[in-house]
CSV table of C-alpha atoms in Angstrom, one decimal:
chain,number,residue,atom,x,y,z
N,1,UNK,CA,85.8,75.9,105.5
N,2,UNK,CA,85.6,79.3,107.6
N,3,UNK,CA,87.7,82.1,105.5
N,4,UNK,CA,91.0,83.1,107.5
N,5,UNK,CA,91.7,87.3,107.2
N,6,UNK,CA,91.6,90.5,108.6
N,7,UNK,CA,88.7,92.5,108.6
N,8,UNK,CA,89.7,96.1,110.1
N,9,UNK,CA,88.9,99.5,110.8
N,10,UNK,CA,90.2,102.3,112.1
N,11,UNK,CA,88.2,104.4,114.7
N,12,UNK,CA,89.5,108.1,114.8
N,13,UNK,CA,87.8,111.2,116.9
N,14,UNK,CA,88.5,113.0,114.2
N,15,UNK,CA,85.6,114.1,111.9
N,16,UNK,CA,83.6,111.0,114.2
N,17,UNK,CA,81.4,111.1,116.7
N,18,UNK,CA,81.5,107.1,117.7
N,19,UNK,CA,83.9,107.7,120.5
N,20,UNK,CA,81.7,110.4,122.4
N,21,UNK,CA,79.5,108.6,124.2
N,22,UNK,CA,79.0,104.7,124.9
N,23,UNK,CA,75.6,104.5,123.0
N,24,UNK,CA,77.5,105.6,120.3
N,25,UNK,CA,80.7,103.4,120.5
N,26,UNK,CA,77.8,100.2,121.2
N,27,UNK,CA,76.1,100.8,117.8
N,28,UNK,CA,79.0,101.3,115.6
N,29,UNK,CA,80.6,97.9,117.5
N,30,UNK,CA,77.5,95.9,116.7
N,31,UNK,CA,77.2,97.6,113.0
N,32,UNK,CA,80.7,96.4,112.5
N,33,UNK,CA,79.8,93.0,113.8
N,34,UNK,CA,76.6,92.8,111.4
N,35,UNK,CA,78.7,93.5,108.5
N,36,UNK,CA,81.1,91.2,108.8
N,37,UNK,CA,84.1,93.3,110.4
N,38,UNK,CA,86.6,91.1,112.9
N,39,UNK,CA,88.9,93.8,114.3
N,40,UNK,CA,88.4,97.4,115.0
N,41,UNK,CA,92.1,99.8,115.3
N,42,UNK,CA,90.6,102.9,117.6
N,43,UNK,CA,92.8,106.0,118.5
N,44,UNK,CA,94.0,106.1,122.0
N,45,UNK,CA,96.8,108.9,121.8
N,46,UNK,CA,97.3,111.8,119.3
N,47,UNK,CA,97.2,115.8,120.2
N,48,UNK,CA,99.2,115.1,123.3
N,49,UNK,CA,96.4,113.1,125.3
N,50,UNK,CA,95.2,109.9,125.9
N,51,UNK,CA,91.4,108.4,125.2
N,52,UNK,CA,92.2,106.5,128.4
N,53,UNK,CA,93.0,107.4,132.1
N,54,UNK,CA,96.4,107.7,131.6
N,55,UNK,CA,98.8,107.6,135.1
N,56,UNK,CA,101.1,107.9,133.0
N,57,UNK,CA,100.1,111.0,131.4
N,58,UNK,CA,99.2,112.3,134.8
N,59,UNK,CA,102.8,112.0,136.5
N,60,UNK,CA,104.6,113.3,133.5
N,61,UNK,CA,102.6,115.9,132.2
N,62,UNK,CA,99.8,116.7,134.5
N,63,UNK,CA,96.9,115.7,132.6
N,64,UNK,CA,95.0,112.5,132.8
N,65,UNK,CA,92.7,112.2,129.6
N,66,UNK,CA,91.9,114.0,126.3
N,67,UNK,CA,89.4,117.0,128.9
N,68,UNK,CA,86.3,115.7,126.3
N,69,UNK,CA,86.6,112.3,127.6
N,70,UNK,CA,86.6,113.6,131.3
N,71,UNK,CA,84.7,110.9,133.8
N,72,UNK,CA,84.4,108.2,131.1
N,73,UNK,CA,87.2,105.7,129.8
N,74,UNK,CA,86.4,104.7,125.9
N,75,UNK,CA,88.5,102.4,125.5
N,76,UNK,CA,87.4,100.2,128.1
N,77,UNK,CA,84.1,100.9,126.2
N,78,UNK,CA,85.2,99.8,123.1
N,79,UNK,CA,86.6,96.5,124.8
N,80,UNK,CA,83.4,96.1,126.5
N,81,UNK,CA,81.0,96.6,123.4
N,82,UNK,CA,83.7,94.1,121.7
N,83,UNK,CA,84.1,91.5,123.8
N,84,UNK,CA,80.2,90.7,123.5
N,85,UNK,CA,80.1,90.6,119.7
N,86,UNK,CA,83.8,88.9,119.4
N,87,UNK,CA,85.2,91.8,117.8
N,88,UNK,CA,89.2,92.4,118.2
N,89,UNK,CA,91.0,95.6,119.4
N,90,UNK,CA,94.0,96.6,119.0
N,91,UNK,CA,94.5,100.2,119.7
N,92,UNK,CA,96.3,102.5,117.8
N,93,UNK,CA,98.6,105.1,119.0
N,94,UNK,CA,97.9,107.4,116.0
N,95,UNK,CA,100.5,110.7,117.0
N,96,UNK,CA,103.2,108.2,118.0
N,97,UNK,CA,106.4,110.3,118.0
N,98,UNK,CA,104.5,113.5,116.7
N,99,UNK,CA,104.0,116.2,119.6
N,100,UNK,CA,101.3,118.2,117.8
N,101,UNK,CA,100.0,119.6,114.5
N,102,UNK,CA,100.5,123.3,113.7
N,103,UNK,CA,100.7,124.1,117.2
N,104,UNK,CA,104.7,125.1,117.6
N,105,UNK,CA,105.1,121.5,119.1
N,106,UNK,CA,101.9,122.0,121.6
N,107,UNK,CA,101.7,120.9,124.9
N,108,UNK,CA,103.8,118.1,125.6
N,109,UNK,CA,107.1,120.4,123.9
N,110,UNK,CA,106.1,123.2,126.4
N,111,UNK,CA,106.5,121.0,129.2
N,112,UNK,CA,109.9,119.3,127.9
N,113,UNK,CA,111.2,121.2,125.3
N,114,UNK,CA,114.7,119.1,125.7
N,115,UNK,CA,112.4,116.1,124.2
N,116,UNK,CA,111.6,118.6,121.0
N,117,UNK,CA,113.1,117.1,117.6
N,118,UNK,CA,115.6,119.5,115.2
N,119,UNK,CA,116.2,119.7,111.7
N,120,UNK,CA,119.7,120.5,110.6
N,121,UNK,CA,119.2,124.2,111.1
N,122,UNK,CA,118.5,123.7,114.9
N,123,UNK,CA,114.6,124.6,114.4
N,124,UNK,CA,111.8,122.3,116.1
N,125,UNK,CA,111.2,119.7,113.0
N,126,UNK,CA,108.2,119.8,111.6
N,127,UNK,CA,106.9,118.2,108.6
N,128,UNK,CA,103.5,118.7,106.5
N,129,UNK,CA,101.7,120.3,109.2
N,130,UNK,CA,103.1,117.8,112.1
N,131,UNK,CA,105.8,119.0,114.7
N,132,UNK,CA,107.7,115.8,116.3
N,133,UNK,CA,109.5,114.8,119.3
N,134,UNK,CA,112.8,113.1,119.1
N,135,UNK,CA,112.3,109.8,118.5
N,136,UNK,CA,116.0,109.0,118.9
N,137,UNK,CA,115.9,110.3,122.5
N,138,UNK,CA,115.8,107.7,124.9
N,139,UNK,CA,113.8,109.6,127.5
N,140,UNK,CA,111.3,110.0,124.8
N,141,UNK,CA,111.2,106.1,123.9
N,142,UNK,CA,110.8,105.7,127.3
N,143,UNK,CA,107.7,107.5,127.7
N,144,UNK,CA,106.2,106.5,124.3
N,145,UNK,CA,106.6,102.8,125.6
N,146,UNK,CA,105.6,103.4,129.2
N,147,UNK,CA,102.1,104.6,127.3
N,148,UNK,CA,101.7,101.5,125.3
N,149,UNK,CA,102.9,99.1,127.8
N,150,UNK,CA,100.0,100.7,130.0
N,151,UNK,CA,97.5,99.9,127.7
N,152,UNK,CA,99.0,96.4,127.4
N,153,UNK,CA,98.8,96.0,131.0
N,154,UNK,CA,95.3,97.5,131.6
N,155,UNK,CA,93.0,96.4,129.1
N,156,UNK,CA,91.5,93.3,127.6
N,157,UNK,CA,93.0,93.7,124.4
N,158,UNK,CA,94.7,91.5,121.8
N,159,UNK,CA,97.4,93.8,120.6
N,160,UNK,CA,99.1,97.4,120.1
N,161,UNK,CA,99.4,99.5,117.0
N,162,UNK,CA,101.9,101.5,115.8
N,163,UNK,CA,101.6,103.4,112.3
N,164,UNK,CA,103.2,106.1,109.9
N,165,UNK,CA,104.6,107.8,113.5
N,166,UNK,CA,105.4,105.2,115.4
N,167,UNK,CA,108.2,104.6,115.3
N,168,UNK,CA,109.0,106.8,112.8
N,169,UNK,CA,111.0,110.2,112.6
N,170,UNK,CA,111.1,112.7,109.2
N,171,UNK,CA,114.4,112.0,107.6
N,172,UNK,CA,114.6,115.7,108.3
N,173,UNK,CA,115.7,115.4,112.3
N,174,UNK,CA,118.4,113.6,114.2
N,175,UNK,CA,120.7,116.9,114.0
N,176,UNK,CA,119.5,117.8,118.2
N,177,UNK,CA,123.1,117.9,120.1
N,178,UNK,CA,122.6,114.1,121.7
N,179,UNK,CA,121.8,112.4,118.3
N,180,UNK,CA,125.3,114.6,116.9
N,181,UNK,CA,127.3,113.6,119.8
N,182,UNK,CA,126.1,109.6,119.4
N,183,UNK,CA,127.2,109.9,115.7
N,184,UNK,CA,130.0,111.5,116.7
N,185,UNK,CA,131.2,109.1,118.8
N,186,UNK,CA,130.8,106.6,116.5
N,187,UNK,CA,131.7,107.7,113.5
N,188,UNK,CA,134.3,110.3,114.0
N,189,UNK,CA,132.6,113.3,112.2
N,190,UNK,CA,129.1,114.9,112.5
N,191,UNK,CA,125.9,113.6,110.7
N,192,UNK,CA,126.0,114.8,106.3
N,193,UNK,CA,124.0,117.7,106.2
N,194,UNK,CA,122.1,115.6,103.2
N,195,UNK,CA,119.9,114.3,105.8
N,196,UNK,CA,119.1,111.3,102.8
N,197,UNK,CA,122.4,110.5,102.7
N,198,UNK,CA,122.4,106.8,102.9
N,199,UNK,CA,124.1,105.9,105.5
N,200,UNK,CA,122.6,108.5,107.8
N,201,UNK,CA,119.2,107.4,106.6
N,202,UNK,CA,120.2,103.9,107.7
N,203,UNK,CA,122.1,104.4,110.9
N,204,UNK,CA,118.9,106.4,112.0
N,205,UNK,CA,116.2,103.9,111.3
N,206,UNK,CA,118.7,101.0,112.7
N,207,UNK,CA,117.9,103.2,116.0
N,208,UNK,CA,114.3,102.8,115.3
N,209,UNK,CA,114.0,99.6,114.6
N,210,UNK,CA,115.7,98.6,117.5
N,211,UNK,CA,112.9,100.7,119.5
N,212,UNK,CA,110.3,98.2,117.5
N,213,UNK,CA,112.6,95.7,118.8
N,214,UNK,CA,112.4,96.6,122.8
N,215,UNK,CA,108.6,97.2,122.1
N,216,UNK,CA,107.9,93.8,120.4
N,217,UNK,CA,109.6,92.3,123.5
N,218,UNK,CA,107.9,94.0,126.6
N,219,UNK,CA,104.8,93.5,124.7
N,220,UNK,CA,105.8,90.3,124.9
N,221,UNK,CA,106.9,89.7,128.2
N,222,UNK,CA,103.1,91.4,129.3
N,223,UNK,CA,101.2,88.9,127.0
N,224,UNK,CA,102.6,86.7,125.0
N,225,UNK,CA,99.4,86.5,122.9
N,226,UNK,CA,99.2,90.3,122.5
N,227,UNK,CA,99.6,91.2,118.7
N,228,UNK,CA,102.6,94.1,117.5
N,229,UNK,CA,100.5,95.5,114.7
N,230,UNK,CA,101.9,98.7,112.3
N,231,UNK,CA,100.5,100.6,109.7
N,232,UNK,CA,103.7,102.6,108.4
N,233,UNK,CA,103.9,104.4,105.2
N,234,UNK,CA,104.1,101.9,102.2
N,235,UNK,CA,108.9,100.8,101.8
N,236,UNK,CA,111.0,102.0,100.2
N,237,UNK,CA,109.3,105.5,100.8
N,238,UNK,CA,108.8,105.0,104.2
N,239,UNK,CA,111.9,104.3,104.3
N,240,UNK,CA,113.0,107.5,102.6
N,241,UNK,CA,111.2,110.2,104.1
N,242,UNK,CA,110.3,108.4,108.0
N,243,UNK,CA,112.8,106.3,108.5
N,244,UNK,CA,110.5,103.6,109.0
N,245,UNK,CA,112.5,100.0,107.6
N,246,UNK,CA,109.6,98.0,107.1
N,247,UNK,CA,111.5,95.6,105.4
N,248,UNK,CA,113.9,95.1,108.1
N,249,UNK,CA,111.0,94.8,110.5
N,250,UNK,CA,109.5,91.7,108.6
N,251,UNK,CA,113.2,90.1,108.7
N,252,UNK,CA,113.8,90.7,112.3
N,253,UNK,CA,110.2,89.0,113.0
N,254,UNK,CA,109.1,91.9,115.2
N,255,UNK,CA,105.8,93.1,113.7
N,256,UNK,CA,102.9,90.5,113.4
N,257,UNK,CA,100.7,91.5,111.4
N,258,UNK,CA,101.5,94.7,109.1
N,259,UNK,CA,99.1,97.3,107.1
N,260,UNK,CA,100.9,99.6,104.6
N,261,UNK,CA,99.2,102.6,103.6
N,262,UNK,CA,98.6,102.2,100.2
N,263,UNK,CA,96.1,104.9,100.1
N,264,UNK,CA,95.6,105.4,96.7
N,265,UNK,CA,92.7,106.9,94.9
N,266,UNK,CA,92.3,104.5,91.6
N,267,UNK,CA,92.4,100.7,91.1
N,268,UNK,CA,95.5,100.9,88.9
N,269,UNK,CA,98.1,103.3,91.5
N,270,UNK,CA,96.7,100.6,94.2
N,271,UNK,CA,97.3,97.1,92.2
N,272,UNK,CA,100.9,98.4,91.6
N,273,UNK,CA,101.1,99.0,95.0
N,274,UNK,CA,100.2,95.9,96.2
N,275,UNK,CA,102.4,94.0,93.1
N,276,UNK,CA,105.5,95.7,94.6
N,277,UNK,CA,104.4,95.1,97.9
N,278,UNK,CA,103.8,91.3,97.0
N,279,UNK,CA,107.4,91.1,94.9
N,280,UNK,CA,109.1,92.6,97.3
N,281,UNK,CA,108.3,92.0,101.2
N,282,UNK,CA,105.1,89.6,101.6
N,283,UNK,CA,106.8,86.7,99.9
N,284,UNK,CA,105.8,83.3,101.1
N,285,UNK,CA,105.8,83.1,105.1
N,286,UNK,CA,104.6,86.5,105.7
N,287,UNK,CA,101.4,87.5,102.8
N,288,UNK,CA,99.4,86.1,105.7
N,289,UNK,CA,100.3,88.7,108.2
N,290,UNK,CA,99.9,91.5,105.2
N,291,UNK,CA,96.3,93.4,105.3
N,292,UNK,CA,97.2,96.7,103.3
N,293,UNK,CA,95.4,99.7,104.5
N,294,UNK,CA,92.6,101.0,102.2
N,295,UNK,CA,91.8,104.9,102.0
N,296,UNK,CA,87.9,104.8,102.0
N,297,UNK,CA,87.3,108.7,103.2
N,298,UNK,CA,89.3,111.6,104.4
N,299,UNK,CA,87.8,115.3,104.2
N,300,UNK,CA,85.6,115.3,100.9
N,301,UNK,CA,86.9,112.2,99.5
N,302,UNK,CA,84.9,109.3,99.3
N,303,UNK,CA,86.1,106.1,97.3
N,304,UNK,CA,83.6,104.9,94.5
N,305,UNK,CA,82.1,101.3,94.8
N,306,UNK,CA,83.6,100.2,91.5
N,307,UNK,CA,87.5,100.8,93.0
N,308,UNK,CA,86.8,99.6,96.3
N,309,UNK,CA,85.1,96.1,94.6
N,310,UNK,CA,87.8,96.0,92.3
N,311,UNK,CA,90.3,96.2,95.6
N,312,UNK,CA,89.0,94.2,97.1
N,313,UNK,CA,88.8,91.2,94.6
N,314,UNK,CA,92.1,91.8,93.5
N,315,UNK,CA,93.2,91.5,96.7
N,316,UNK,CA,91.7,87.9,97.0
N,317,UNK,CA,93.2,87.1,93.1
N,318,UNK,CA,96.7,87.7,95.1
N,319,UNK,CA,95.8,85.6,98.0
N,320,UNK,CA,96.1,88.3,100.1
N,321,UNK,CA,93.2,87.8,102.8
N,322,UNK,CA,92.2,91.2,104.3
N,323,UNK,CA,92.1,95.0,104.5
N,324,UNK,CA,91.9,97.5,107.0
N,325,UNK,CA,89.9,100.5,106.2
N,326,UNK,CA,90.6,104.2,106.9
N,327,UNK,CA,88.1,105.2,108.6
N,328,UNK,CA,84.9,104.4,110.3
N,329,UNK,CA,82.6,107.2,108.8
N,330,UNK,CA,83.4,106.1,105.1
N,331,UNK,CA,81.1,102.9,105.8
N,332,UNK,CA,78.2,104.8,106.9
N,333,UNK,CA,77.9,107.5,104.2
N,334,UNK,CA,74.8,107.6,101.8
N,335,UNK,CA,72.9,105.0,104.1
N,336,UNK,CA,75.8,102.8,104.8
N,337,UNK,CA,76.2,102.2,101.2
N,338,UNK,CA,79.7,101.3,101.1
N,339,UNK,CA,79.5,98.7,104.3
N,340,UNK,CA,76.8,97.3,102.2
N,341,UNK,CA,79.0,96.7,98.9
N,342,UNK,CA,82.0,94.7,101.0
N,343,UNK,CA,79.3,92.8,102.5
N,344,UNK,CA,78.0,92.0,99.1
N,345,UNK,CA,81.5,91.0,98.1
N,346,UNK,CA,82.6,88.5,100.5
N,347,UNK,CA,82.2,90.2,104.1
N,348,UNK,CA,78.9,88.3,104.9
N,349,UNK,CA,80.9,85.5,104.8
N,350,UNK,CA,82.3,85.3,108.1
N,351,UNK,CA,86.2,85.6,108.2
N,352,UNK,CA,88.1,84.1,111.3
N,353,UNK,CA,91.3,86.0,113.1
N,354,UNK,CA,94.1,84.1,112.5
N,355,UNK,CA,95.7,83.1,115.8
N,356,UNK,CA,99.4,84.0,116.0
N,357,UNK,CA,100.7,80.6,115.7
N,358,UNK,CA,99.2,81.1,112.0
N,359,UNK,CA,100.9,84.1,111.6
N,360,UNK,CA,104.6,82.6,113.2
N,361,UNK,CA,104.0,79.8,111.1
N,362,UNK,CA,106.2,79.0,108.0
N,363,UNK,CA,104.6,76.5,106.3
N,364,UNK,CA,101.4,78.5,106.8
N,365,UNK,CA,99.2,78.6,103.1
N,366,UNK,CA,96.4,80.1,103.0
N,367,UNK,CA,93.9,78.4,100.7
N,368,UNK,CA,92.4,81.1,98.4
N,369,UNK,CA,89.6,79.3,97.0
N,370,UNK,CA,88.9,78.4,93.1
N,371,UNK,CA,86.9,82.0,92.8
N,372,UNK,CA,90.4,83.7,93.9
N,373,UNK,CA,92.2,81.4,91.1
N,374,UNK,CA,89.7,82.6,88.7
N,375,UNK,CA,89.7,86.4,89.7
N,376,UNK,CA,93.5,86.3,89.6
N,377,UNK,CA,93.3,85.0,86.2
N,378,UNK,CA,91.1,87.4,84.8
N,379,UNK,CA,93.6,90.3,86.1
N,380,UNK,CA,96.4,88.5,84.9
N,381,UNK,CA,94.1,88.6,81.4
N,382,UNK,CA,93.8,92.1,82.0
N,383,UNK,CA,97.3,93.4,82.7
């Protein structure tokens, strides 16, 4: 019986060179394919551009494309080299509500500084590095969807992802004059200055997720087949410090198929991760639709093959099906040692998709296997 999970990567510009030319987008598509990969996540807006011709972009900002992408379209590349080695995409809006990082909001504030974010003491919010727009605006969740829904609209594709930005906004903002005066209105009194005060941190992501909401419907109403895939911080921090209410999202059925961060850098960190994950959202209906994000490299950082085995196969002992890996470059380090552990553990066996009726369905149980049963008991042992 053909294996059902997700088998992801992300695909960044960032410290990459696969999205520069369409010889290299081709190899790493077919690379991917050889080692057992179903689904690849690649960046199509961060640092206030597209990596498509955007007409969007064009009529309200006055740029078309990222200027390095100029004459070419790699997404429609991506889709191309995809579609002949039946490889998903879902592309990934990576900046989301974020305007720019360490740039004093960048381009897209200069242009419209009324869609800027603000902390409580009026500044531009900004948080570890990243300067946002207001994601509680509704001129700015207009724009954000009009981008996605354009990709939706455009592309062969099988779904949209949203991740750590999107939607998110640092529990920090919501104190601009229009979020004040909705509060206001509602309320009686201006927002806590505690900007985690609980029922500000609530009424602020109940705005969000009812963007997620609106998005999961016009994605919808495009393609009904078209996926709603996040990646958001891991709940209750999330939660916390983005506003993002994963948990909510899951309840409301608008998110189908989810991948927490749960970039940790040892086995242990990551299995509790995953246990409160498992305890505490992906119970029964909706483990299938989990495939936790996996840090695999970022800057120096490179994960050993003993964790990621051991991730992996704990991941299996829980009946959780997939992974999606951040990022690309991590499996083609030291002569593409990495790809060639996960295909030595389980990815050369050839993992089908599941279709979204899989992923709707309640009854849906996905058969582990007896080598699952096994690994799970050893854990179990262990711990």
């Amino acid at each position: 019986m053909t294996e059902i999970g997700i088998r992801g990567v992300w695909l960044t510009n960032t410290d990459s060179s696969v999205l520069f030319s369409r010889e290299n987008i081709v190899e790493a598509i077919e690379f991917l394919a050889k080692m057992g990969f179903n689904v690849v996540f690649p960046v199509v807006w961060n640092k206030a551009a597209t990596l498509y011709p955007s007409k969007v972009m064009q009529q309200t900002f006055g740029w078309e494309i990222d200027s390095r992408y100029q004459g070419r379209d790699p997404l429609a590349e991506i889709v191309n080299a995809a579609r002949e080695v039946n490889i998903k995409v879902i592309p990934w809006f990576e900046y989301g509500f974020a305007s720019s990082y360490n740039l004093n909001g960048g381009k897209l504030i200069q242009k419209k500084p009324q869609w800027g974010a603000c902390d409580r003491r009026g500044n531009l919010l900004k948080k570890n590095g990243f300067e946002w727009l207001n994601a509680l605006n509704a001129e700015v969740q207009d724009f954000i969807l009009s981008l996605i829904l354009e990709v939706a609209r455009n592309y062969d594709i099988d779904g949209i992802q949203g991740d750590d930005r999107l939607p998110a906004l640092p529990c920090e903002g919501g104190y601009d004059s229009m979020t004040v005066q909705l509060y206001h209105e509602q309320f009686g009194t201006n927002p806590p200055s505690n900007p985690k005060d609980k029922k500000w941190l609530q009424w602020r992501a109940d705005i969000l997720t009812e963007f997620l909401s609106r998005l999961y419907r016009e994605i919808k109403s495009v393609n009904s087949h078209l996926l709603v895939s996040m990646a958001p911080s891991i709940y209750n921090w999330g939660f916390q410090e983005y506003l993002q209410d994963s948990e909510t999202w899951l309840k409301k059925e608008v998110v189908d198929i989810i991948h927490p961060q749960l970039y940790r850098r040892d086995f242990i960190a990551y299995k509790c991760a995953i246990d409160k994950l498992l305890a505490q959202q992906f119970r029964g209906k909706n483990k299938l639709k989990l495939a936790p994000g996996i840090l695999m490299k970022v800057g120096s950082y490179l994960i050993s093959s003993e964790n990621l085995i051991k991730m992996i196969e704990y991941n299996r002992s829980c009946g959780v099906s997939g992974e999606v890996f951040f990022f690309y470059e991590g499996l083609r380090k030291n002569n593409n040692a990495l790809a060639q552990v996960l295909y030595s553990h389980g990815y050369s066996k050839t993992a089908r998709f599941p279709t979204l009726n899989e992923l709707r369905d309640n009854q849906t149980k996905h058969n582990v296997g007896n080598k699952s049963i096994k690994l799970f008991k050893f854990w179990k042992n262990i711990f």
